[in-house]
Amino acid sequence: MKVICFGELMIRYNPPGYNRFVQTPVMEFNFGGAEANVAVSLAGLGVKSSLVTKLPSHEIGQAAVNILRRYGVETNNIVRGGERVGIYYVEKGAAQRPSKVIYDRKYSAIAMAEKKDFEWDRIFDGADWFHFTGITPALGDNVAEICLEACKTAKEMHIPVSCDLNFRKNLWSSEKAGRIMGGLMPYVDLCIANEEDADKVFGIRAADTDIDKGILNHEGYISVAQQIAERFGCKRVAFTLRGSISASDNDWAGMLYDSKSDETVFSNTYRIHIVDRVGGGDSFGAGLIYAALNGFNLQDSIEFAVAASALKHTIEGDFNFVTADEVNALVKGGGTGRIQR
Amino acid sequence: MKVICFGELMIRYNPPGYNRFVQTPVMEFNFGGAEANVAVSLAGLGVKSSLVTKLPSHEIGQAAVNILRRYGVETNNIVRGGERVGIYYVEKGAAQRPSKVIYDRKYSAIAMAEKKDFEWDRIFDGADWFHFTGITPALGDNVAEICLEACKTAKEMHIPVSCDLNFRKNLWSSEKAGRIMGGLMPYVDLCIANEEDADKVFGIRAADTDIDKGILNHEGYISVAQQIAERFGCKRVAFTLRGSISASDNDWAGMLYDSKSDETVFSNTYRIHIVDRVGGGDSFGAGLIYAALNGFNLQDSIEFAVAASALKHTIEGDFNFVTADEVNALVKGGGTGRIQR
Amino acid sequence: MKVICFGELMIRYNPPGYNRFVQTPVMEFNFGGAEANVAVSLAGLGVKSSLVTKLPSHEIGQAAVNILRRYGVETNNIVRGGERVGIYYVEKGAAQRPSKVIYDRKYSAIAMAEKKDFEWDRIFDGADWFHFTGITPALGDNVAEICLEACKTAKEMHIPVSCDLNFRKNLWSSEKAGRIMGGLMPYVDLCIANEEDADKVFGIRAADTDIDKGILNHEGYISVAQQIAERFGCKRVAFTLRGSISASDNDWAGMLYDSKSDETVFSNTYRIHIVDRVGGGDSFGAGLIYAALNGFNLQDSIEFAVAASALKHTIEGDFNFVTADEVNALVKGGGTGRIQR
Amino acid sequence: MKVICFGELMIRYNPPGYNRFVQTPVMEFNFGGAEANVAVSLAGLGVKSSLVTKLPSHEIGQAAVNILRRYGVETNNIVRGGERVGIYYVEKGAAQRPSKVIYDRKYSAIAMAEKKDFEWDRIFDGADWFHFTGITPALGDNVAEICLEACKTAKEMHIPVSCDLNFRKNLWSSEKAGRIMGGLMPYVDLCIANEEDADKVFGIRAADTDIDKGILNHEGYISVAQQIAERFGCKRVAFTLRGSISASDNDWAGMLYDSKSDETVFSNTYRIHIVDRVGGGDSFGAGLIYAALNGFNLQDSIEFAVAASALKHTIEGDFNFVTADEVNALVKGGGTGRIQR
Amino acid sequence: MKVICFGELMIRYNPPGYNRFVQTPVMEFNFGGAEANVAVSLAGLGVKSSLVTKLPSHEIGQAAVNILRRYGVETNNIVRGGERVGIYYVEKGAAQRPSKVIYDRKYSAIAMAEKKDFEWDRIFDGADWFHFTGITPALGDNVAEICLEACKTAKEMHIPVSCDLNFRKNLWSSEKAGRIMGGLMPYVDLCIANEEDADKVFGIRAADTDIDKGILNHEGYISVAQQIAERFGCKRVAFTLRGSISASDNDWAGMLYDSKSDETVFSNTYRIHIVDRVGGGDSFGAGLIYAALNGFNLQDSIEFAVAASALKHTIEGDFNFVTADEVNALVKGGGTGRIQR
Amino acid sequence: MKVICFGELMIRYNPPGYNRFVQTPVMEFNFGGAEANVAVSLAGLGVKSSLVTKLPSHEIGQAAVNILRRYGVETNNIVRGGERVGIYYVEKGAAQRPSKVIYDRKYSAIAMAEKKDFEWDRIFDGADWFHFTGITPALGDNVAEICLEACKTAKEMHIPVSCDLNFRKNLWSSEKAGRIMGGLMPYVDLCIANEEDADKVFGIRAADTDIDKGILNHEGYISVAQQIAERFGCKRVAFTLRGSISASDNDWAGMLYDSKSDETVFSNTYRIHIVDRVGGGDSFGAGLIYAALNGFNLQDSIEFAVAASALKHTIEGDFNFVTADEVNALVKGGGTGRIQR
């Protein structure tokens, strides 16, 4: 089984520990990006994955390629060229101080990529799944077009497609996001979103839900999922349900809706003391893809995805370094954190 | 607007993370001191501030000057000379283990300073506020005299004066503190204190309050504020209200009393998971000065000061690196710590 | 007063902070081991201690000796020779992700030691207590024999013996552990165990206690202690009572049973936000030995031991760097973590 | 005395020590840039300096401002706005492996700046010197125009102008550099260059000099200086004379030519074991400006500038943290490196 | 083109910088091993390489696999199983203090491997070269047998074989080495050695060469090469020629002998200021293999191999992170270390 | 054999690597002091040593005690009390930039010690040697008196005394040093000095020697030694002979004069690439004491001492972590730094 992910791999610079940007003498030199995070997560779970992107040929670009190789992601679909590796800066929050992300990703190699850089029928040869997020088409009209071509090719080759809406207000407006994503969604089998994406991108919202207050209304979510599935024909719609107590502590759960059976399942809720929450949603997506590829039922799927992503919150960096065994152990009730010798 | 702060800037050596003094191979080389913390905090909030102190002319003294410059504090009122930069060692506590501070500040340049080192009328030229704490006069009789001269000059020049009682038992006895501070308080417009200062310095205490048990009695605090205002003629009296659950978790709130209206306001209470609590009180004082200079009403003043200092607890080191926007966002209810992209 | 501890001192490699094994570029180079932890803990409490072990004569072995010297443990009973310093790798858990320990201790110098390496009557000369744990005899039949000889010599010399059952499934089976430990227990005056040791080693279990769920049944524990005391003639039996909420937060308490009076005491329970839990049980044992050597009564003994080990959970590494004053301060109610200046 | 410097301040990311880009887990978060380096160097020597540039208003931009404040450079002429802080990556070489610099500076705030961002008559008010390098106009035609305006204003206000040719092939071609720099040079009083700049920018070269082989021909350099002075009317022309033995060891000297007297002086040559050579030329320029502002004669000027820049090679990062006393001590013969207590 | 390397991949623990083992609080967690070093070096030069070895299935074993993946080495021929990852400790020397290596590699997974772990005909499918060193058969009789089987299979499949003698006195005696290596050498086409291997393993020595004094006798080396080629039928014999001036500075050169033409070539000699010399010989071997696969002539081969390995001495860790372009630039005379922008 | 050393143990704060004081965010937390360095050096060579000093009872004082214990120095003669641990700051030089030391040692516990703190007859019980340096009496008149008492007691108990002149201009004037040291020297058997001590303290100088230029005149040194021996009756006089090429490279040798035979020996000269030169003289003294206690002849003594101290220059920190075997290996000619496996 092999999953193709398409998106940007950026350098992630973050000060060590809880230092703020203005006080740090050093930055950790990590990498991340929504689709790359999914690819690494899947490789860790034991599923072959390949990232499709573009990276400069210089040593900084090579370091980006190397991080993927290190964690088992195939890199033969990475085009080398262009000038910049995109960058984002992460400052870890605590208690009442939120985490902060500053992007410096414009003009990156993938954002300047051209259609001819990617031959999708060759890329999809032997693939079993295609994943992208709303960030990829937001990188530019050129990338949106490449993304559409990828979706069409996947559909032709009968490869299931998943998409995490991942709305980023710095990259595009709600209006443009709605228009472009509206053109891509018909190709999407599994739609993943968090509590505000559906609203921001498609104006579909859960009634009586106040995100900032962390009030989560189950019925409202079901309604949103149904609307998405209906409007775009998605087979399944999944939500992460984050209850933000503070930047240090979150409740974390998920929901999965199946349009064919009109059935909805909710997962166990974890109270998480956070180590690093960036990439939490991506590890949830990877968990769903893993579950789908392994034929899990609805409830098992959402439990696996939520447990995987709960563990992500305890790991430094964007990537979710967990094995399927570790996720299954948590699903089976090992959340008390007893030491393993 | 410009705030003059008078006090010691010390080297702050702390082991990284939760390491104890006896096990660390390395010390973080930071700086701090009650009045310097206020000055840095104000500069971060966008208010001009200047630290009045004395520092040796060698490179370690220069490093101390540089840290202030870095964070926007004016250093032209710093006298260069003397032999030592004072030092304090901070060991961060966790859970049941309290944080520990060891002082090595005796004989520092400022503690050995002379009256003629500081020309207060020149220093206060163009100033809008004067701030000091009970630590400064505790450094020695010479410094107490300098402090008194500063207070008198400020009063003559119609510059409001704030003072944080900040009792330090290692520097002087309650008896001496009471005597010296008693001579300075008549010049103080805004008196700031924590739960034990008023008792230790002036023998004024809140009935039915057991500090170690974290039982905070609102009525008692009001009574203490009234007594202080009455005895010394302060316009306003402010308290930090810390509920120590453990070294890792605190409740944090504040109270502000206005003597003219005999009105008292209490702030929202924050449950804080602590990154570094040293300097928490100083950032509260800075918040109050900011509020006063910007004409905030009583309730807005205490909410701003408490929110600012709540954020301080999430930042490594003594200094509070937050902007007024960040404080206002917390005041408006953003305490759930959602990531900011 | 002097305590002889017999066991292995290993290198402890752990990634900094919450990094996982697969992502760390660096390992902290610490040392630990159940009996060494007790020895260091006792030295910190002000009791002379000496570790009996075997370590290679090369520089890595010397670094192991040095760490003990640094923290005040006598090293003149350490035999130099053999090839390996045993190793264990610790990955710190958080929230739902458990800590992980990987052992690489086979063929270590102490595991390959011979009877003639240790002259127990000389070693015990001037000693007041002997301590070992179930790990030492588990290192091999040779070491089990040496351990038996040590116990016999101690008994002959009227030196009290304590043993922490410390069952390690990687080192031996329950069956073998039961057989070998069964032969050593008759020499043991103070038996220490955690919630699963008695069951795993001797098949003695507390009714209605589900360890993984953190349900602690006081009556059941009393029954287990009584059975142990009865079967082996131990004077006292002590349990650590850990309530695992998550890898980040634990409840921590202890129980001490006196067979002569058939009296049982339970300690105060601490809610601990964990910095490092490895060595928690060892610091509990050290606290009990300290209490015994200082003639504490039953209740004071268990309170001291539990407070000491609660503090251990807030300290990086295996070793418990706390003084008796610090423990006593916590016992007396200073658990709110107020800063100490 | 105050020196105005105009140019870009970039983030400088470098792996610690001798690590290569592809192996480092962390980057040191420093700052640098040719004109900023001169400004910091001058501030360290005791001369007021101010950097004119543009930096984004976010926290990464603020960190850039802070580094200048820390080292005493005035920042009130920095325009806040734009999107990017330019970046360059430095990999330190050793022995036969050269240092490597990768630029990611396109689209930075200063590179996108507009003429109206800078009011030069206000900026030059009270200034005694203006410095820029060939990098600034190479950032774009807009910046070249701003630079020309600055030069014209300086000339009108009778402020001496220095320019370091600093040819960067990544930024523009020799052809374009020659054209643009040719338009700026008539305003330049002091022209600074290294062994290849004059050739690459103006096609003026020293006969019989093979740069790669480190063969330095004194007569040739004099001829180049004369040609530059003649063509553009510069009062003085200075060269750094670097003899590259390896990436670890260099010979370092300088030459200064005075057109009025047609006199040329050469400095002492230092054999330098290199700590960090980036910024070596900039510290040479700062030394020359310092000498000019202090009225040094020709020989003293070149000795001071070369000694200052020799010391720079022993300091980590771009900036030259040396005082005038330290430079003078080296000029007077203290190059044997005896410890100073 | 693909090169198969067979040998052990160990953890390499070294204190940072010049710290000695007894003083370091931390160890860098790197990996290395003679054959793995060759594989990484080749991947960096652009040649496909694959390491054949055995590593435990736990996370420490996974970290070992990941390092190879990161640097582009194929890992599909790595058998997972066994208990230990072998370890070696490196303490970097300086000036008169030599570097020190302590091995803890006994009982590693590969040292305990069995013949059936490796199917050589499948492994060699598609391979163009086979490389091993004298360390591999020294791990144990079992591994020596596996090695012999590999050699025989390679020969049958017409795959050229290279072997670096790499005598390690800690692993076996000269006598045993001579016997075992004598049985393997008939399969070896390219024999690589340093100044003492041929003597220690086969008793073949260069007349009038005093290794410790760094006196290198060219004629003697030629004679040794001829003897080796004659005795075992090797096509080519290569030597590294190290002149140890101190632990900080070495002269470095190489020699290559071709038996068919009886021709010998010597390379340029580099004076190297050392960053890390471990792996220097391995990078030389990789350079020779690269040259052979690319059809270089004798002189070009030795120049490429020596330049590649000269660069290795400037890089932290065992691995040689250089591209073919970088090596060629040095061969062409770029050894003056001018900065590359 | 046991050596008693009397002097101050200070905290040594140094920035990592080559960072200057004004740029470092962190300080390495080491310890050092002339006599402590000798004690640690001797313990490493296998000779029992004990430091006599006074240190505060708080945790920073404890950390100082621990460092001695770690490296095998006896600490039972350390009086606990007083307020400060003295501090010195070390900034490592390179090439033309000298190392810099800033002292903050005034008012330390030992500098404020009283005569009654030390019972010298008890301290010297079982001792074979007494060592102090000119720094100890320079700490204050009180300490000078204690030192005199120690010397007298040693003499009475027939314990040989060594003294390193170690003139420190920050602690006292030449005039006072001459007077106080003149009173102590009659008790000294072995006098150790560097190139300027004899001149600065006693006005005894070597003709035609220019220290700053590194010109060492052997005849002159012999004359100085003879004068010292004659004036004070010392049995032996030793000099370190440092040729400062730069802060990175030194020539290092020694001279030993025996008054009875009027014989002088000079050692081999080492060209040292320096890692850390602080403590170089102390390790030389330790080598001489080791040689004396082991009955080495004159030439062997100076060779051992110089080789030991040459190695010191390659080790981070003040302490010389070398074994007698390592020193002997260097004496025997192993200075080429070949790797030891």
PDB file of N, CA and C in Angstrom, chain F residues 77-128:
ATOM      1  N   ASN F  77      38.546  18.497  54.810  1.00  0.00           N
ATOM      2  CA  ASN F  77      39.205  19.664  55.404  1.00  0.00           C
ATOM      3  C   ASN F  77      38.604  20.986  54.927  1.00  0.00           C
ATOM      4  N   ILE F  78      37.459  20.891  54.292  1.00  0.00           N
ATOM      5  CA  ILE F  78      36.790  22.118  53.849  1.00  0.00           C
ATOM      6  C   ILE F  78      35.828  22.587  54.934  1.00  0.00           C
ATOM      7  N   VAL F  79      36.044  23.806  55.390  1.00  0.00           N
ATOM      8  CA  VAL F  79      35.155  24.407  56.377  1.00  0.00           C
ATOM      9  C   VAL F  79      33.956  24.985  55.654  1.00  0.00           C
ATOM     10  N   ARG F  80      32.762  24.696  56.149  1.00  0.00           N
ATOM     11  CA  ARG F  80      31.560  25.245  55.511  1.00  0.00           C
ATOM     12  C   ARG F  80      31.079  26.464  56.281  1.00  0.00           C
ATOM     13  N   GLY F  81      30.885  27.555  55.596  1.00  0.00           N
ATOM     14  CA  GLY F  81      30.431  28.792  56.214  1.00  0.00           C
ATOM     15  C   GLY F  81      30.785  29.963  55.331  1.00  0.00           C
ATOM     16  N   GLY F  82      30.481  31.145  55.756  1.00  0.00           N
ATOM     17  CA  GLY F  82      30.729  32.327  54.936  1.00  0.00           C
ATOM     18  C   GLY F  82      29.608  32.527  53.945  1.00  0.00           C
ATOM     19  N   GLU F  83      29.766  33.551  53.107  1.00  0.00           N
ATOM     20  CA  GLU F  83      28.639  33.941  52.258  1.00  0.00           C
ATOM     21  C   GLU F  83      28.807  33.693  50.778  1.00  0.00           C
ATOM     22  N   ARG F  84      30.019  33.869  50.307  1.00  0.00           N
ATOM     23  CA  ARG F  84      30.201  33.844  48.866  1.00  0.00           C
ATOM     24  C   ARG F  84      31.147  32.735  48.423  1.00  0.00           C
ATOM     25  N   VAL F  85      30.864  32.162  47.258  1.00  0.00           N
ATOM     26  CA  VAL F  85      31.868  31.421  46.521  1.00  0.00           C
ATOM     27  C   VAL F  85      32.474  32.424  45.549  1.00  0.00           C
ATOM     28  N   GLY F  86      33.781  32.599  45.606  1.00  0.00           N
ATOM     29  CA  GLY F  86      34.433  33.513  44.672  1.00  0.00           C
ATOM     30  C   GLY F  86      34.168  33.099  43.236  1.00  0.00           C
ATOM     31  N   ILE F  87      34.276  34.050  42.341  1.00  0.00           N
ATOM     32  CA  ILE F  87      33.943  33.813  40.935  1.00  0.00           C
ATOM     33  C   ILE F  87      35.052  34.386  40.060  1.00  0.00           C
ATOM     34  N   TYR F  88      35.355  33.685  38.978  1.00  0.00           N
ATOM     35  CA  TYR F  88      36.117  34.365  37.932  1.00  0.00           C
ATOM     36  C   TYR F  88      35.536  33.990  36.581  1.00  0.00           C
ATOM     37  N   TYR F  89      35.640  34.945  35.673  1.00  0.00           N
ATOM     38  CA  TYR F  89      35.085  34.806  34.340  1.00  0.00           C
ATOM     39  C   TYR F  89      36.227  34.628  33.361  1.00  0.00           C
ATOM     40  N   VAL F  90      36.161  33.624  32.519  1.00  0.00           N
ATOM     41  CA  VAL F  90      37.208  33.381  31.530  1.00  0.00           C
ATOM     42  C   VAL F  90      36.620  33.486  30.123  1.00  0.00           C
ATOM     43  N   GLU F  91      37.236  34.308  29.321  1.00  0.00           N
ATOM     44  CA  GLU F  91      36.870  34.433  27.905  1.00  0.00           C
ATOM     45  C   GLU F  91      38.046  33.908  27.109  1.00  0.00           C
ATOM     46  N   LYS F  92      37.813  32.860  26.347  1.00  0.00           N
ATOM     47  CA  LYS F  92      38.926  32.219  25.646  1.00  0.00           C
ATOM     48  C   LYS F  92      39.384  33.042  24.445  1.00  0.00           C
ATOM     49  N   GLY F  93      40.659  33.285  24.364  1.00  0.00           N
ATOM     50  CA  GLY F  93      41.194  34.019  23.242  1.00  0.00           C
ATOM     51  C   GLY F  93      41.488  33.120  22.058  1.00  0.00           C
ATOM     52  N   ALA F  94      41.865  33.740  20.951  1.00  0.00           N
ATOM     53  CA  ALA F  94      42.240  32.999  19.748  1.00  0.00           C
ATOM     54  C   ALA F  94      43.120  33.907  18.917  1.00  0.00           C
ATOM     55  N   ALA F  95      44.094  33.302  18.288  1.00  0.00           N
ATOM     56  CA  ALA F  95      45.008  34.050  17.409  1.00  0.00           C
ATOM     57  C   ALA F  95      45.504  35.325  18.092  1.00  0.00           C
ATOM     58  N   GLN F  96      45.185  36.487  17.536  1.00  0.00           N
ATOM     59  CA  GLN F  96      45.710  37.746  18.091  1.00  0.00           C
ATOM     60  C   GLN F  96      44.883  38.257  19.268  1.00  0.00           C
ATOM     61  N   ARG F  97      43.760  37.621  19.559  1.00  0.00           N
ATOM     62  CA  ARG F  97      42.917  38.082  20.660  1.00  0.00           C
ATOM     63  C   ARG F  97      43.247  37.310  21.930  1.00  0.00           C
ATOM     64  N   PRO F  98      43.768  37.985  22.951  1.00  0.00           N
ATOM     65  CA  PRO F  98      44.162  37.282  24.176  1.00  0.00           C
ATOM     66  C   PRO F  98      42.967  36.806  24.987  1.00  0.00           C
ATOM     67  N   SER F  99      43.185  35.749  25.754  1.00  0.00           N
ATOM     68  CA  SER F  99      42.179  35.335  26.729  1.00  0.00           C
ATOM     69  C   SER F  99      42.042  36.420  27.781  1.00  0.00           C
ATOM     70  N   LYS F 100      40.860  36.490  28.384  1.00  0.00           N
ATOM     71  CA  LYS F 100      40.598  37.552  29.345  1.00  0.00           C
ATOM     72  C   LYS F 100      39.994  36.927  30.600  1.00  0.00           C
ATOM     73  N   VAL F 101      40.481  37.379  31.750  1.00  0.00           N
ATOM     74  CA  VAL F 101      39.942  36.899  33.016  1.00  0.00           C
ATOM     75  C   VAL F 101      39.445  38.096  33.816  1.00  0.00           C
ATOM     76  N   ILE F 102      38.193  38.026  34.263  1.00  0.00           N
ATOM     77  CA  ILE F 102      37.642  39.049  35.154  1.00  0.00           C
ATOM     78  C   ILE F 102      37.354  38.378  36.493  1.00  0.00           C
ATOM     79  N   TYR F 103      37.881  38.958  37.560  1.00  0.00           N
ATOM     80  CA  TYR F 103      37.687  38.360  38.886  1.00  0.00           C
ATOM     81  C   TYR F 103      36.523  39.009  39.629  1.00  0.00           C
ATOM     82  N   ASP F 104      35.766  38.212  40.332  1.00  0.00           N
ATOM     83  CA  ASP F 104      34.735  38.691  41.254  1.00  0.00           C
ATOM     84  C   ASP F 104      34.858  37.808  42.511  1.00  0.00           C
ATOM     85  N   ARG F 105      36.012  37.931  43.161  1.00  0.00           N
ATOM     86  CA  ARG F 105      36.354  37.002  44.232  1.00  0.00           C
ATOM     87  C   ARG F 105      36.416  37.646  45.603  1.00  0.00           C
ATOM     88  N   LYS F 106      36.302  38.942  45.663  1.00  0.00           N
ATOM     89  CA  LYS F 106      36.363  39.619  46.953  1.00  0.00           C
ATOM     90  C   LYS F 106      35.260  39.118  47.880  1.00  0.00           C
ATOM     91  N   TYR F 107      35.523  39.150  49.175  1.00  0.00           N
ATOM     92  CA  TYR F 107      34.526  38.800  50.203  1.00  0.00           C
ATOM     93  C   TYR F 107      34.104  37.341  50.150  1.00  0.00           C
ATOM     94  N   SER F 108      34.857  36.499  49.462  1.00  0.00           N
ATOM     95  CA  SER F 108      34.501  35.080  49.433  1.00  0.00           C
ATOM     96  C   SER F 108      34.725  34.480  50.807  1.00  0.00           C
ATOM     97  N   ALA F 109      34.141  33.316  51.015  1.00  0.00           N
ATOM     98  CA  ALA F 109      34.225  32.643  52.313  1.00  0.00           C
ATOM     99  C   ALA F 109      35.676  32.472  52.763  1.00  0.00           C
ATOM    100  N   ILE F 110      36.544  32.048  51.863  1.00  0.00           N
ATOM    101  CA  ILE F 110      37.930  31.816  52.266  1.00  0.00           C
ATOM    102  C   ILE F 110      38.654  33.143  52.512  1.00  0.00           C
ATOM    103  N   ALA F 111      38.304  34.159  51.728  1.00  0.00           N
ATOM    104  CA  ALA F 111      38.954  35.461  51.927  1.00  0.00           C
ATOM    105  C   ALA F 111      38.561  36.073  53.266  1.00  0.00           C
ATOM    106  N   MET F 112      37.437  35.662  53.823  1.00  0.00           N
ATOM    107  CA  MET F 112      36.966  36.178  55.097  1.00  0.00           C
ATOM    108  C   MET F 112      37.212  35.179  56.241  1.00  0.00           C
ATOM    109  N   ALA F 113      37.963  34.117  55.949  1.00  0.00           N
ATOM    110  CA  ALA F 113      38.153  33.066  56.949  1.00  0.00           C
ATOM    111  C   ALA F 113      38.982  33.565  58.128  1.00  0.00           C
ATOM    112  N   GLU F 114      38.844  32.844  59.239  1.00  0.00           N
ATOM    113  CA  GLU F 114      39.601  33.203  60.435  1.00  0.00           C
ATOM    114  C   GLU F 114      40.574  32.078  60.782  1.00  0.00           C
ATOM    115  N   LYS F 115      41.566  32.463  61.535  1.00  0.00           N
ATOM    116  CA  LYS F 115      42.597  31.514  61.949  1.00  0.00           C
ATOM    117  C   LYS F 115      42.008  30.267  62.579  1.00  0.00           C
ATOM    118  N   LYS F 116      40.992  30.467  63.421  1.00  0.00           N
ATOM    119  CA  LYS F 116      40.439  29.331  64.155  1.00  0.00           C
ATOM    120  C   LYS F 116      39.674  28.345  63.258  1.00  0.00           C
ATOM    121  N   ASP F 117      39.459  28.719  62.016  1.00  0.00           N
ATOM    122  CA  ASP F 117      38.761  27.804  61.107  1.00  0.00           C
ATOM    123  C   ASP F 117      39.586  26.553  60.798  1.00  0.00           C
ATOM    124  N   PHE F 118      40.905  26.671  60.926  1.00  0.00           N
ATOM    125  CA  PHE F 118      41.758  25.580  60.476  1.00  0.00           C
ATOM    126  C   PHE F 118      42.699  25.097  61.570  1.00  0.00           C
ATOM    127  N   GLU F 119      42.636  23.829  61.894  1.00  0.00           N
ATOM    128  CA  GLU F 119      43.569  23.223  62.859  1.00  0.00           C
ATOM    129  C   GLU F 119      44.640  22.492  62.069  1.00  0.00           C
ATOM    130  N   TRP F 120      45.756  23.129  61.905  1.00  0.00           N
ATOM    131  CA  TRP F 120      46.744  22.601  60.964  1.00  0.00           C
ATOM    132  C   TRP F 120      47.387  21.300  61.397  1.00  0.00           C
ATOM    133  N   ASP F 121      47.558  21.101  62.684  1.00  0.00           N
ATOM    134  CA  ASP F 121      48.194  19.822  63.060  1.00  0.00           C
ATOM    135  C   ASP F 121      47.271  18.645  62.750  1.00  0.00           C
ATOM    136  N   ARG F 122      45.973  18.864  62.914  1.00  0.00           N
ATOM    137  CA  ARG F 122      45.024  17.809  62.542  1.00  0.00           C
ATOM    138  C   ARG F 122      45.003  17.622  61.021  1.00  0.00           C
ATOM    139  N   ILE F 123      45.007  18.722  60.305  1.00  0.00           N
ATOM    140  CA  ILE F 123      44.963  18.670  58.839  1.00  0.00           C
ATOM    141  C   ILE F 123      46.186  17.947  58.279  1.00  0.00           C
ATOM    142  N   PHE F 124      47.350  18.229  58.848  1.00  0.00           N
ATOM    143  CA  PHE F 124      48.590  17.637  58.314  1.00  0.00           C
ATOM    144  C   PHE F 124      48.839  16.221  58.806  1.00  0.00           C
ATOM    145  N   ASP F 125      47.977  15.745  59.680  1.00  0.00           N
ATOM    146  CA  ASP F 125      48.154  14.391  60.187  1.00  0.00           C
ATOM    147  C   ASP F 125      48.099  13.390  59.026  1.00  0.00           C
ATOM    148  N   GLY F 126      49.206  12.711  58.789  1.00  0.00           N
ATOM    149  CA  GLY F 126      49.243  11.725  57.698  1.00  0.00           C
ATOM    150  C   GLY F 126      49.593  12.320  56.348  1.00  0.00           C
ATOM    151  N   ALA F 127      49.896  13.587  56.314  1.00  0.00           N
ATOM    152  CA  ALA F 127      50.207  14.227  55.031  1.00  0.00           C
ATOM    153  C   ALA F 127      51.682  14.088  54.685  1.00  0.00           C
ATOM    154  N   ASP F 128      51.942  14.129  53.344  1.00  0.00           N
ATOM    155  CA  ASP F 128      53.321  13.983  52.874  1.00  0.00           C
ATOM    156  C   ASP F 128      53.832  15.205  52.135  1.00  0.00           C
TER     157      ASP F 128
END
